[in-house]
XYZ file of C-alpha atoms in Angstrom:
596
model
C 16.851 26.889 -9.010
C 13.157 27.305 -9.884
C 12.758 31.001 -9.150
C 9.013 30.982 -9.555
C 6.623 30.978 -6.635
C 4.996 27.552 -6.046
C 1.563 28.814 -7.127
C 3.062 30.217 -10.336
C 4.720 26.850 -10.985
C 1.322 25.175 -10.535
C -0.203 27.619 -13.021
C 2.467 26.688 -15.553
C 1.614 23.006 -15.196
C -2.112 23.728 -15.497
C -1.507 25.603 -18.753
C 0.800 22.892 -20.111
C -1.087 19.759 -19.089
C -4.753 20.819 -19.331
C -6.940 17.711 -19.079
C -4.167 15.263 -18.135
C -4.830 13.617 -14.751
C -3.239 15.520 -11.866
C -4.999 13.759 -8.984
C -6.829 10.444 -8.659
C -9.084 8.988 -5.974
C -11.323 5.957 -5.506
C -15.057 6.676 -5.448
C -17.799 4.039 -5.483
C -15.250 1.362 -6.361
C -13.865 3.289 -9.337
C -10.675 5.345 -9.639
C -11.686 8.857 -10.706
C -9.173 11.193 -12.329
C -9.114 14.945 -11.655
C -7.479 16.886 -14.482
C -5.033 19.750 -14.158
C -7.566 22.270 -15.405
C -10.075 21.137 -12.764
C -7.387 21.339 -10.087
C -6.574 24.893 -11.193
C -10.201 25.933 -11.055
C -10.599 24.499 -7.537
C -7.423 26.307 -6.436
C -8.680 29.643 -7.783
C -12.242 29.328 -6.514
C -10.970 28.280 -3.088
C -8.640 31.300 -2.966
C -11.426 33.622 -4.063
C -13.840 32.132 -1.522
C -11.271 32.720 1.206
C -10.961 36.359 0.150
C -14.739 36.751 0.190
C -14.792 35.196 3.665
C -12.489 37.960 4.916
C -9.120 36.198 4.690
C -6.180 38.632 4.798
C -2.748 38.187 3.122
C -0.340 36.102 5.286
C -3.232 34.972 7.526
C -2.951 31.360 8.656
C -5.552 28.753 7.694
C -5.694 25.228 9.148
C -6.263 21.890 7.385
C -7.396 19.151 9.780
C -8.040 16.098 7.629
C -6.969 12.736 6.331
C -5.567 12.537 2.794
C -7.952 13.322 -0.056
C -7.759 15.398 -3.273
C -9.672 18.203 -1.549
C -6.785 18.457 0.942
C -4.423 19.513 -1.851
C -7.052 21.707 -3.513
C -7.621 23.586 -0.246
C -3.872 23.792 0.399
C -3.154 25.336 -3.003
C -6.162 27.647 -2.615
C -4.761 28.974 0.672
C -1.378 29.567 -0.955
C -2.943 31.240 -3.998
C -4.748 33.663 -1.659
C -1.301 34.456 -0.206
C -2.247 32.715 3.005
C -0.208 30.370 5.180
C -1.298 26.732 5.267
C -1.171 24.994 8.664
C -1.664 21.194 8.494
C -2.970 19.434 11.611
C -2.871 15.679 12.092
C -6.380 14.222 11.691
C -5.811 12.049 14.767
C -5.047 15.047 16.988
C -6.962 15.333 20.225
C -9.096 18.376 20.991
C -6.350 19.779 23.218
C -3.727 19.331 20.496
C -6.020 20.953 17.933
C -6.779 23.832 20.291
C -3.074 24.445 20.973
C -2.262 24.835 17.253
C -5.353 26.951 16.524
C -4.421 29.338 19.323
C -0.687 29.421 18.595
C -1.173 30.083 14.872
C -4.228 32.321 15.419
C -6.308 30.289 12.964
C -9.764 31.694 12.239
C -10.876 29.427 9.378
C -10.385 25.673 9.511
C -10.737 23.103 6.727
C -11.719 19.728 8.189
C -12.002 16.307 6.601
C -14.576 13.939 8.035
C -17.100 13.711 10.856
C -14.615 13.152 13.722
C -12.614 16.246 12.760
C -15.759 18.309 12.211
C -17.185 17.380 15.604
C -13.928 18.428 17.286
C -13.915 21.713 15.350
C -17.524 22.405 16.398
C -16.298 22.722 19.969
C -13.882 25.442 18.884
C -16.744 27.258 17.154
C -18.771 27.036 20.372
C -15.914 28.529 22.404
C -15.306 31.285 19.845
C -11.779 30.100 19.018
C -12.463 29.801 15.272
C -15.022 31.649 13.174
C -15.635 29.306 10.211
C -15.388 25.628 9.211
C -15.173 24.287 5.665
C -15.762 20.529 5.393
C -13.887 18.643 2.664
C -16.030 15.483 2.713
C -19.521 16.193 1.381
C -21.031 13.328 3.423
C -20.328 15.034 6.756
C -23.390 16.113 8.768
C -22.971 19.856 9.500
C -25.325 19.502 12.493
C -27.078 22.758 11.662
C -23.971 24.882 12.280
C -24.398 28.224 10.452
C -20.616 28.836 10.428
C -19.979 25.580 8.543
C -20.238 24.714 4.847
C -19.169 21.920 2.565
C -16.140 22.452 0.327
C -18.183 22.316 -2.883
C -20.489 25.099 -1.673
C -17.460 27.072 -0.522
C -15.925 26.842 -4.014
C -19.160 28.050 -5.609
C -19.070 31.117 -3.380
C -15.654 31.926 -4.820
C -16.860 32.016 -8.417
C -17.290 35.767 -8.287
C -15.819 38.533 -10.442
C -14.818 40.949 -7.683
C -12.995 38.238 -5.711
C -11.236 37.159 -8.903
C -9.886 40.696 -9.268
C -8.772 40.640 -5.623
C -6.963 37.344 -6.257
C -5.083 38.850 -9.236
C -3.947 41.682 -6.974
C -2.615 39.229 -4.418
C -0.792 37.308 -7.166
C 1.073 40.495 -8.043
C 2.312 40.650 -4.447
C 3.767 37.111 -4.229
C 7.248 37.052 -2.679
C 9.683 34.155 -2.347
C 10.262 35.040 1.298
C 6.534 34.837 2.072
C 5.782 32.200 4.671
C 4.270 29.174 2.892
C 3.435 26.882 5.773
C 3.662 26.304 9.484
C 4.212 22.600 10.270
C 3.992 21.625 13.911
C 6.456 19.003 15.125
C 5.085 16.055 17.051
C 6.362 17.144 20.437
C 7.870 13.934 21.902
C 9.618 15.876 24.674
C 7.480 18.997 25.051
C 4.840 21.143 23.411
C 4.768 21.196 19.575
C 6.814 23.823 17.747
C 5.622 25.436 14.513
C 8.319 25.115 11.847
C 8.249 28.096 9.450
C 8.977 27.221 5.802
C 8.848 29.768 2.986
C 8.667 29.614 -0.814
C 12.444 29.929 -1.164
C 12.823 26.780 0.969
C 10.515 24.865 -1.391
C 12.258 26.206 -4.514
C 15.649 25.116 -3.188
C 14.203 21.709 -2.286
C 12.907 21.223 -5.842
C 16.261 22.107 -7.383
C 18.126 19.676 -5.115
C 15.690 16.867 -5.897
C 15.960 17.556 -9.626
C 19.660 16.754 -9.414
C 19.133 13.475 -7.526
C 15.816 12.106 -8.854
C 14.181 11.527 -12.215
C 10.466 12.215 -11.833
C 8.360 13.107 -14.865
C 4.850 13.359 -16.319
C 4.622 9.593 -16.803
C 4.982 8.880 -13.090
C 2.235 8.078 -10.605
C 2.687 8.543 -6.845
C 0.560 6.829 -4.207
C -0.094 9.385 -1.463
C -0.444 7.242 1.662
C 1.572 8.977 4.412
C -0.255 11.846 6.159
C -0.202 15.111 4.208
C 0.051 16.794 7.597
C 3.653 15.492 7.745
C 6.465 17.252 5.883
C 7.536 14.089 4.014
C 4.315 13.458 2.053
C 3.392 17.137 1.888
C 6.584 18.376 0.200
C 6.713 15.228 -1.917
C 3.181 15.985 -3.191
C 4.310 19.481 -4.176
C 7.261 17.950 -6.014
C 5.080 15.348 -7.760
C 2.797 18.095 -9.075
C 5.724 20.366 -9.954
C 7.086 17.514 -12.119
C 3.696 17.043 -13.789
C 3.204 13.555 -12.336
C -0.058 12.144 -10.993
C -0.906 11.949 -7.276
C -3.251 9.169 -6.088
C -4.926 9.564 -2.684
C -5.984 7.029 -0.073
C -7.440 8.081 3.268
C -6.413 5.050 5.305
C -2.708 4.137 5.062
C -3.534 0.710 6.504
C -5.155 -0.082 3.139
C -2.038 0.601 1.088
C -1.226 -3.042 0.296
C -4.875 -3.666 -0.627
C -4.986 -0.942 -3.295
C -1.382 -0.810 -4.501
C -2.044 -3.493 -7.096
C -4.861 -1.402 -8.582
C -3.014 1.912 -8.434
C 0.292 0.527 -9.768
C 2.376 3.486 -8.599
C 5.804 4.163 -10.028
C 6.836 6.021 -6.846
C 5.573 6.050 -3.247
C 6.833 7.554 0.007
C 6.741 5.261 3.020
C 8.252 4.721 6.438
C 10.484 1.686 7.130
C 7.741 -0.056 9.112
C 5.828 -0.808 5.866
C 8.769 -2.764 4.453
C 9.652 -4.394 7.774
C 6.132 -5.810 8.063
C 6.137 -6.907 4.405
C 9.525 -8.573 4.914
C 8.277 -10.450 7.980
C 5.190 -11.701 6.162
C 7.205 -12.837 3.117
C 9.705 -14.689 5.318
C 6.870 -16.350 7.245
C 5.197 -17.550 4.021
C 8.491 -18.869 2.663
C 9.136 -20.752 5.914
C 5.793 -22.561 5.468
C 6.331 -23.296 1.750
C 7.369 -26.704 0.334
C 11.110 -27.476 0.440
C 11.688 -26.948 -3.297
C 10.091 -23.492 -3.177
C 12.199 -22.535 -0.138
C 15.373 -23.594 -1.938
C 14.372 -21.650 -5.062
C 13.590 -18.532 -3.020
C 16.903 -18.727 -1.165
C 18.847 -19.142 -4.417
C 17.071 -16.199 -6.088
C 17.675 -13.967 -3.056
C 21.395 -14.793 -3.102
C 21.580 -13.961 -6.829
C 19.871 -10.627 -6.234
C 22.192 -9.772 -3.349
C 25.239 -10.574 -5.480
C 24.030 -8.130 -8.135
C 23.426 -5.415 -5.516
C 26.981 -5.874 -4.163
C 28.492 -5.686 -7.644
C 26.571 -2.530 -8.501
C 27.495 -0.925 -5.180
C 31.144 -1.550 -6.030
C 30.686 0.118 -9.429
C 31.476 -3.093 -11.323
C 29.714 -4.983 -14.114
C 28.046 -8.331 -13.565
C 29.249 -11.401 -15.442
C 27.126 -12.961 -18.211
C 26.597 -15.950 -15.902
C 25.167 -13.771 -13.133
C 22.906 -11.948 -15.614
C 21.659 -15.337 -16.805
C 20.886 -16.381 -13.241
C 19.167 -13.041 -12.637
C 17.023 -13.551 -15.756
C 15.817 -16.838 -14.326
C 15.346 -15.437 -10.787
C 13.278 -12.606 -12.267
C 10.851 -14.953 -13.929
C 10.588 -17.462 -11.127
C 10.593 -15.234 -8.036
C 11.197 -11.473 -8.247
C 8.402 -10.488 -10.631
C 5.825 -12.130 -8.397
C 7.171 -10.375 -5.308
C 7.286 -6.967 -7.020
C 3.731 -7.487 -8.227
C 2.668 -7.157 -4.560
C 3.832 -3.530 -4.848
C 2.023 -2.905 -8.128
C 4.708 -4.158 -10.481
C 5.632 -0.728 -11.925
C 7.710 0.946 -9.196
C 10.790 2.887 -10.310
C 11.964 4.136 -6.908
C 10.458 4.293 -3.432
C 11.518 7.068 -1.027
C 11.826 5.694 2.524
C 12.561 7.767 5.642
C 11.294 8.653 9.092
C 13.050 5.949 11.119
C 15.900 3.450 10.962
C 15.585 0.882 8.163
C 17.156 -2.454 9.108
C 20.002 -3.402 6.750
C 18.732 -6.940 6.123
C 15.272 -5.636 5.188
C 16.786 -2.973 2.926
C 19.098 -5.451 1.180
C 16.301 -7.967 0.654
C 14.095 -5.514 -1.222
C 17.015 -4.082 -3.184
C 17.899 -7.656 -4.177
C 14.386 -8.363 -5.461
C 14.517 -5.216 -7.601
C 12.602 -2.692 -5.490
C 14.663 0.498 -5.572
C 14.268 1.772 -1.994
C 15.495 5.376 -1.955
C 16.425 5.425 1.725
C 17.178 8.819 3.206
C 17.022 11.218 6.114
C 15.443 14.598 6.731
C 13.524 16.755 9.166
C 10.623 19.152 9.115
C 13.202 21.856 9.882
C 15.115 21.051 6.653
C 12.085 20.927 4.296
C 12.391 17.125 4.432
C 15.361 15.577 2.598
C 18.951 16.151 3.714
C 20.427 13.010 2.156
C 19.291 9.899 0.283
C 20.599 7.088 -1.877
C 21.876 7.656 -5.365
C 20.858 5.032 -7.914
C 22.901 1.841 -7.433
C 25.793 3.714 -5.793
C 24.513 3.536 -2.230
C 26.324 2.075 0.760
C 24.304 -0.372 2.812
C 24.083 0.867 6.396
C 24.219 4.502 5.347
C 21.379 6.975 4.884
C 22.845 8.129 1.577
C 24.761 11.138 0.346
C 23.898 14.765 1.023
C 21.895 16.537 -1.677
C 23.807 19.079 -3.730
C 23.686 22.512 -2.104
C 23.573 21.251 1.486
C 26.535 21.543 3.855
C 26.918 19.108 6.737
C 29.460 18.665 9.502
C 29.699 16.955 12.863
C 29.501 18.944 16.077
C 29.846 18.011 19.713
C 29.056 14.330 20.415
C 29.110 13.789 16.623
C 25.829 15.683 16.254
C 24.904 16.140 12.609
C 24.792 19.863 11.722
C 23.086 21.063 8.530
C 23.351 24.361 6.659
C 21.189 24.760 3.583
C 18.746 27.077 1.775
C 16.147 24.476 2.766
C 16.632 25.092 6.519
C 13.581 26.674 8.180
C 13.180 30.334 9.067
C 12.719 29.283 12.689
C 10.054 28.179 15.152
C 6.933 30.333 15.189
C 6.586 32.437 18.355
C 9.628 30.677 19.839
C 12.790 32.797 19.353
C 14.570 31.086 22.241
C 13.941 27.610 20.851
C 15.101 28.816 17.427
C 18.325 30.219 18.895
C 18.996 26.934 20.681
C 18.971 24.875 17.478
C 21.033 27.263 15.322
C 24.810 27.676 15.585
C 26.587 31.002 15.197
C 27.691 30.071 11.654
C 24.163 29.179 10.510
C 24.078 25.408 10.977
C 20.981 23.624 12.289
C 21.526 21.237 15.195
C 19.618 18.107 14.189
C 19.803 16.352 17.563
C 20.955 13.214 15.725
C 24.426 11.713 15.963
C 26.068 10.503 12.764
C 29.282 9.429 11.081
C 30.647 10.532 7.701
C 32.888 8.489 5.420
C 35.389 9.656 2.816
C 32.892 9.232 -0.018
C 30.288 11.555 1.478
C 27.956 8.883 2.869
C 26.206 9.621 6.167
C 25.634 6.933 8.785
C 22.968 7.566 11.409
C 24.024 6.345 14.853
C 21.461 7.543 17.397
C 19.105 10.282 18.492
C 21.088 12.212 21.069
C 18.010 13.320 23.014
C 16.860 9.707 23.363
C 20.148 8.107 24.437
C 19.684 6.121 27.633
C 22.488 5.711 30.164
C 22.347 2.551 32.239
C 23.411 2.525 35.888
C 26.552 0.746 34.675
C 27.492 3.834 32.628
C 26.719 2.292 29.210
C 24.830 4.318 26.606
C 21.974 2.534 24.847
C 20.385 3.873 21.635
C 16.735 2.765 21.991
C 15.950 3.123 18.286
C 18.651 0.593 17.415
C 17.299 -1.985 19.865
C 13.665 -1.299 18.969
C 14.436 -1.495 15.253
C 16.286 -4.777 15.682
C 13.414 -6.455 17.532
C 10.528 -4.572 15.925
C 11.079 -6.099 12.484
C 9.798 -9.414 13.837
C 6.322 -10.271 12.573
C 5.168 -11.128 16.109
C 6.003 -7.644 17.443
C 3.718 -4.733 16.582
C 5.194 -2.083 18.916
C 8.084 -2.002 21.338
C 9.397 0.504 23.895
C 12.805 0.069 25.495
C 13.500 0.962 29.138
C 17.123 1.387 30.225
C 17.779 4.872 31.630
C 19.389 4.624 35.112
C 18.627 0.887 35.149
C 21.186 -1.904 35.394
C 19.897 -3.739 32.315
C 17.632 -3.168 29.300
C 13.982 -4.188 29.475
C 11.129 -3.831 27.007
C 7.399 -3.264 26.854
C 6.131 -5.230 23.856
C 2.788 -5.039 22.077
C 2.480 -8.321 20.133
C 1.020 -8.563 16.652
C -2.082 -10.426 17.752
C -2.922 -11.713 14.255
C 0.410 -13.554 14.093
C 0.342 -14.586 17.749
C -3.173 -16.032 17.569
C -2.186 -17.926 14.427
C 0.771 -19.396 16.344
C -1.484 -20.294 19.291
C -3.807 -22.222 16.971
C -0.853 -24.048 15.419
C 0.162 -25.468 18.817
C -3.454 -25.994 19.930
C -3.074 -23.528 22.805
C -6.337 -22.849 24.661
C -7.089 -19.425 26.197
C -10.101 -17.296 27.148
C -8.840 -13.740 26.511
C -5.800 -11.739 25.367
C -4.440 -11.354 28.887
C -4.534 -15.106 29.463
C -2.814 -15.702 26.113
C -0.008 -13.278 26.990
C 0.550 -14.865 30.419
C 0.767 -18.405 29.068
C 4.169 -20.028 29.670
C 4.332 -21.316 26.073
C 3.883 -17.771 24.746
C 6.483 -16.338 27.125
C 8.977 -19.043 26.133
C 8.203 -18.408 22.463
C 8.937 -14.672 22.767
C 12.071 -15.316 24.834
C 13.494 -17.539 22.111
C 12.637 -15.084 19.314
C 14.129 -12.126 21.189
C 17.285 -14.082 21.977
C 17.686 -14.956 18.301
C 16.908 -11.473 17.000
C 19.294 -9.547 19.234
C 22.444 -11.616 18.732
C 23.902 -8.773 16.652
C 23.549 -6.347 19.583
C 26.201 -5.786 22.236
C 25.530 -7.612 25.503
C 24.712 -4.378 27.362
C 22.164 -3.445 24.639
C 20.259 -6.720 24.767
C 16.815 -6.964 26.343
C 16.989 -9.081 29.500
C 13.349 -8.816 30.621
C 10.142 -7.981 28.792
C 6.436 -7.518 29.445
C 3.759 -8.303 26.862
C 0.991 -5.694 26.739
C -2.640 -6.427 25.814
C -3.207 -3.135 23.980
C -1.296 -0.891 21.574
C 0.321 2.390 22.557
C -2.275 5.071 21.921
C -2.362 8.599 20.514
C -5.496 9.300 22.551
C -3.611 8.555 25.769
C -0.618 10.580 24.623
C 1.711 7.552 24.433
C 2.656 8.097 20.788
C 2.752 11.106 18.502
C 0.750 11.403 15.255
C 3.921 10.269 13.438
C 3.990 7.131 15.629
C 7.019 8.214 17.675
C 7.057 7.051 21.292
C 6.469 9.547 24.091
C 8.721 7.665 26.450
C 8.060 9.597 29.651
C 4.316 9.099 29.323
C 4.721 5.402 28.530
C 7.006 4.894 31.527
C 4.509 6.683 33.778
C 1.570 4.719 32.359
C 3.340 1.374 32.820
C 5.243 2.202 36.019
C 4.087 -0.923 37.857
C 4.911 -3.279 34.973
C 8.380 -1.741 34.620
C 9.141 -1.924 38.323
C 8.049 -5.573 38.379
C 10.692 -6.406 35.744
C 13.452 -4.921 37.900
C 12.178 -6.114 41.285
C 12.036 -9.766 40.266
C 15.531 -10.431 38.977
């Protein structure tokens, strides 16, 4: 296990790699590299500026921003000053921001852009924070004397006495120091601050070293929020391995820039691949007959190779010959949409549909599907190269113990398990067993080869009035992969059948409406049109054939707007807050059950 403190590991890389690119970002249409030595200087000056600003060891400092290189520079600066970094989702409302600031007793807040700064100004006005440091130099500080831009803040740290103070703090680094407080999304209640320390991160690195091959030649595209444990810990690991981290602020732009960035690795949630799969299938369906036949043949060849590799066998010369041809005619072009250089792509955060997974594996994209939680420093299990079982979420990382508890709940014991929830001893006690296992709240199955199969989230199981249990994620994942469905929320608890609230993908739906020459004045009229309702009925019927009868959606309502973070309907990680959604759409839901 890497015994060194994370900041010491970063210093080793800085010394070894010097001017090699550590970070990269697009500015004025050009991709600008930031070398390791520059990163190290920013880390030190930020730490020294914090000390000069009165920061005390173990004091918590917030980062409220979208992804950018300055996010990581500030993060490492906080850690170097022996502080505790507290990420806050940039889409958080003022109330959500205020809750975390108060709970973690944050006095100094790094913010990203104008929307975050304007929210933070209100906390300055109420005396809840004392200082704001703005990462984006284009933000208008609105004359606030307690605010400064990051560049000015770094300059204030270039001071001999604060450098000496930083060296003293370095001598006091401990592996059991708290590294970060990451607040969970709070789908069922108020957010809980997950406490992770340096020993958690060190154990995480060692486990990943045994499963993954990441090195100085790799380039990672940082597109998931750094405020989430997945991208945050992955960024640490990328830098620990000496690889390059490329930042984009808007994850919606990922497919626009991926061809320029050409990443070798990239973390993503299943939704990215589900949407890509839907678009590819739609384009193929509209292609000439010969191209459709060629695509179908190539996909079958790729799937055959995946099956053979999964079984641990060698492909025949004939199959390799077919694969050679499929590569040149089909697969290379498809992989080029993802930059053309990917080696493996970690995927987690929700259920990944088997047909979507198999399709991308067949075309040569190595999706490293897995499972983890904030409370386990991200990864618990993931695929091994080639030897994965479709339908599973992979094998447990070395050093982690798992077992099944009551109701087949997955229990995890590991040096990567959190220290607990901050200021919440009762909540901590509720999730830990007497023998040190964490209750994940997720039901699973284990096979004889060590593969884990996710079945459902126990807290979200819905029981119909007929006594049948419905796993909403399974139903939502089955229907949500359709290119005409942007969001979907299942309703079934205490009801005699399953219904759904569906937000259509309006780009696809409007394209369909034009293709059938359907006339309408507004979105609401489009959604009420009988042709549209019949169209969705037929697609839903076709999509859910694999579901049991009691799981299938019998009624649905099309919604004119997306579920919103501002209205509290979804969390910053895009998880549904079901109680709020059901309250918000009470009338629409009741109408589905009153008109049977």
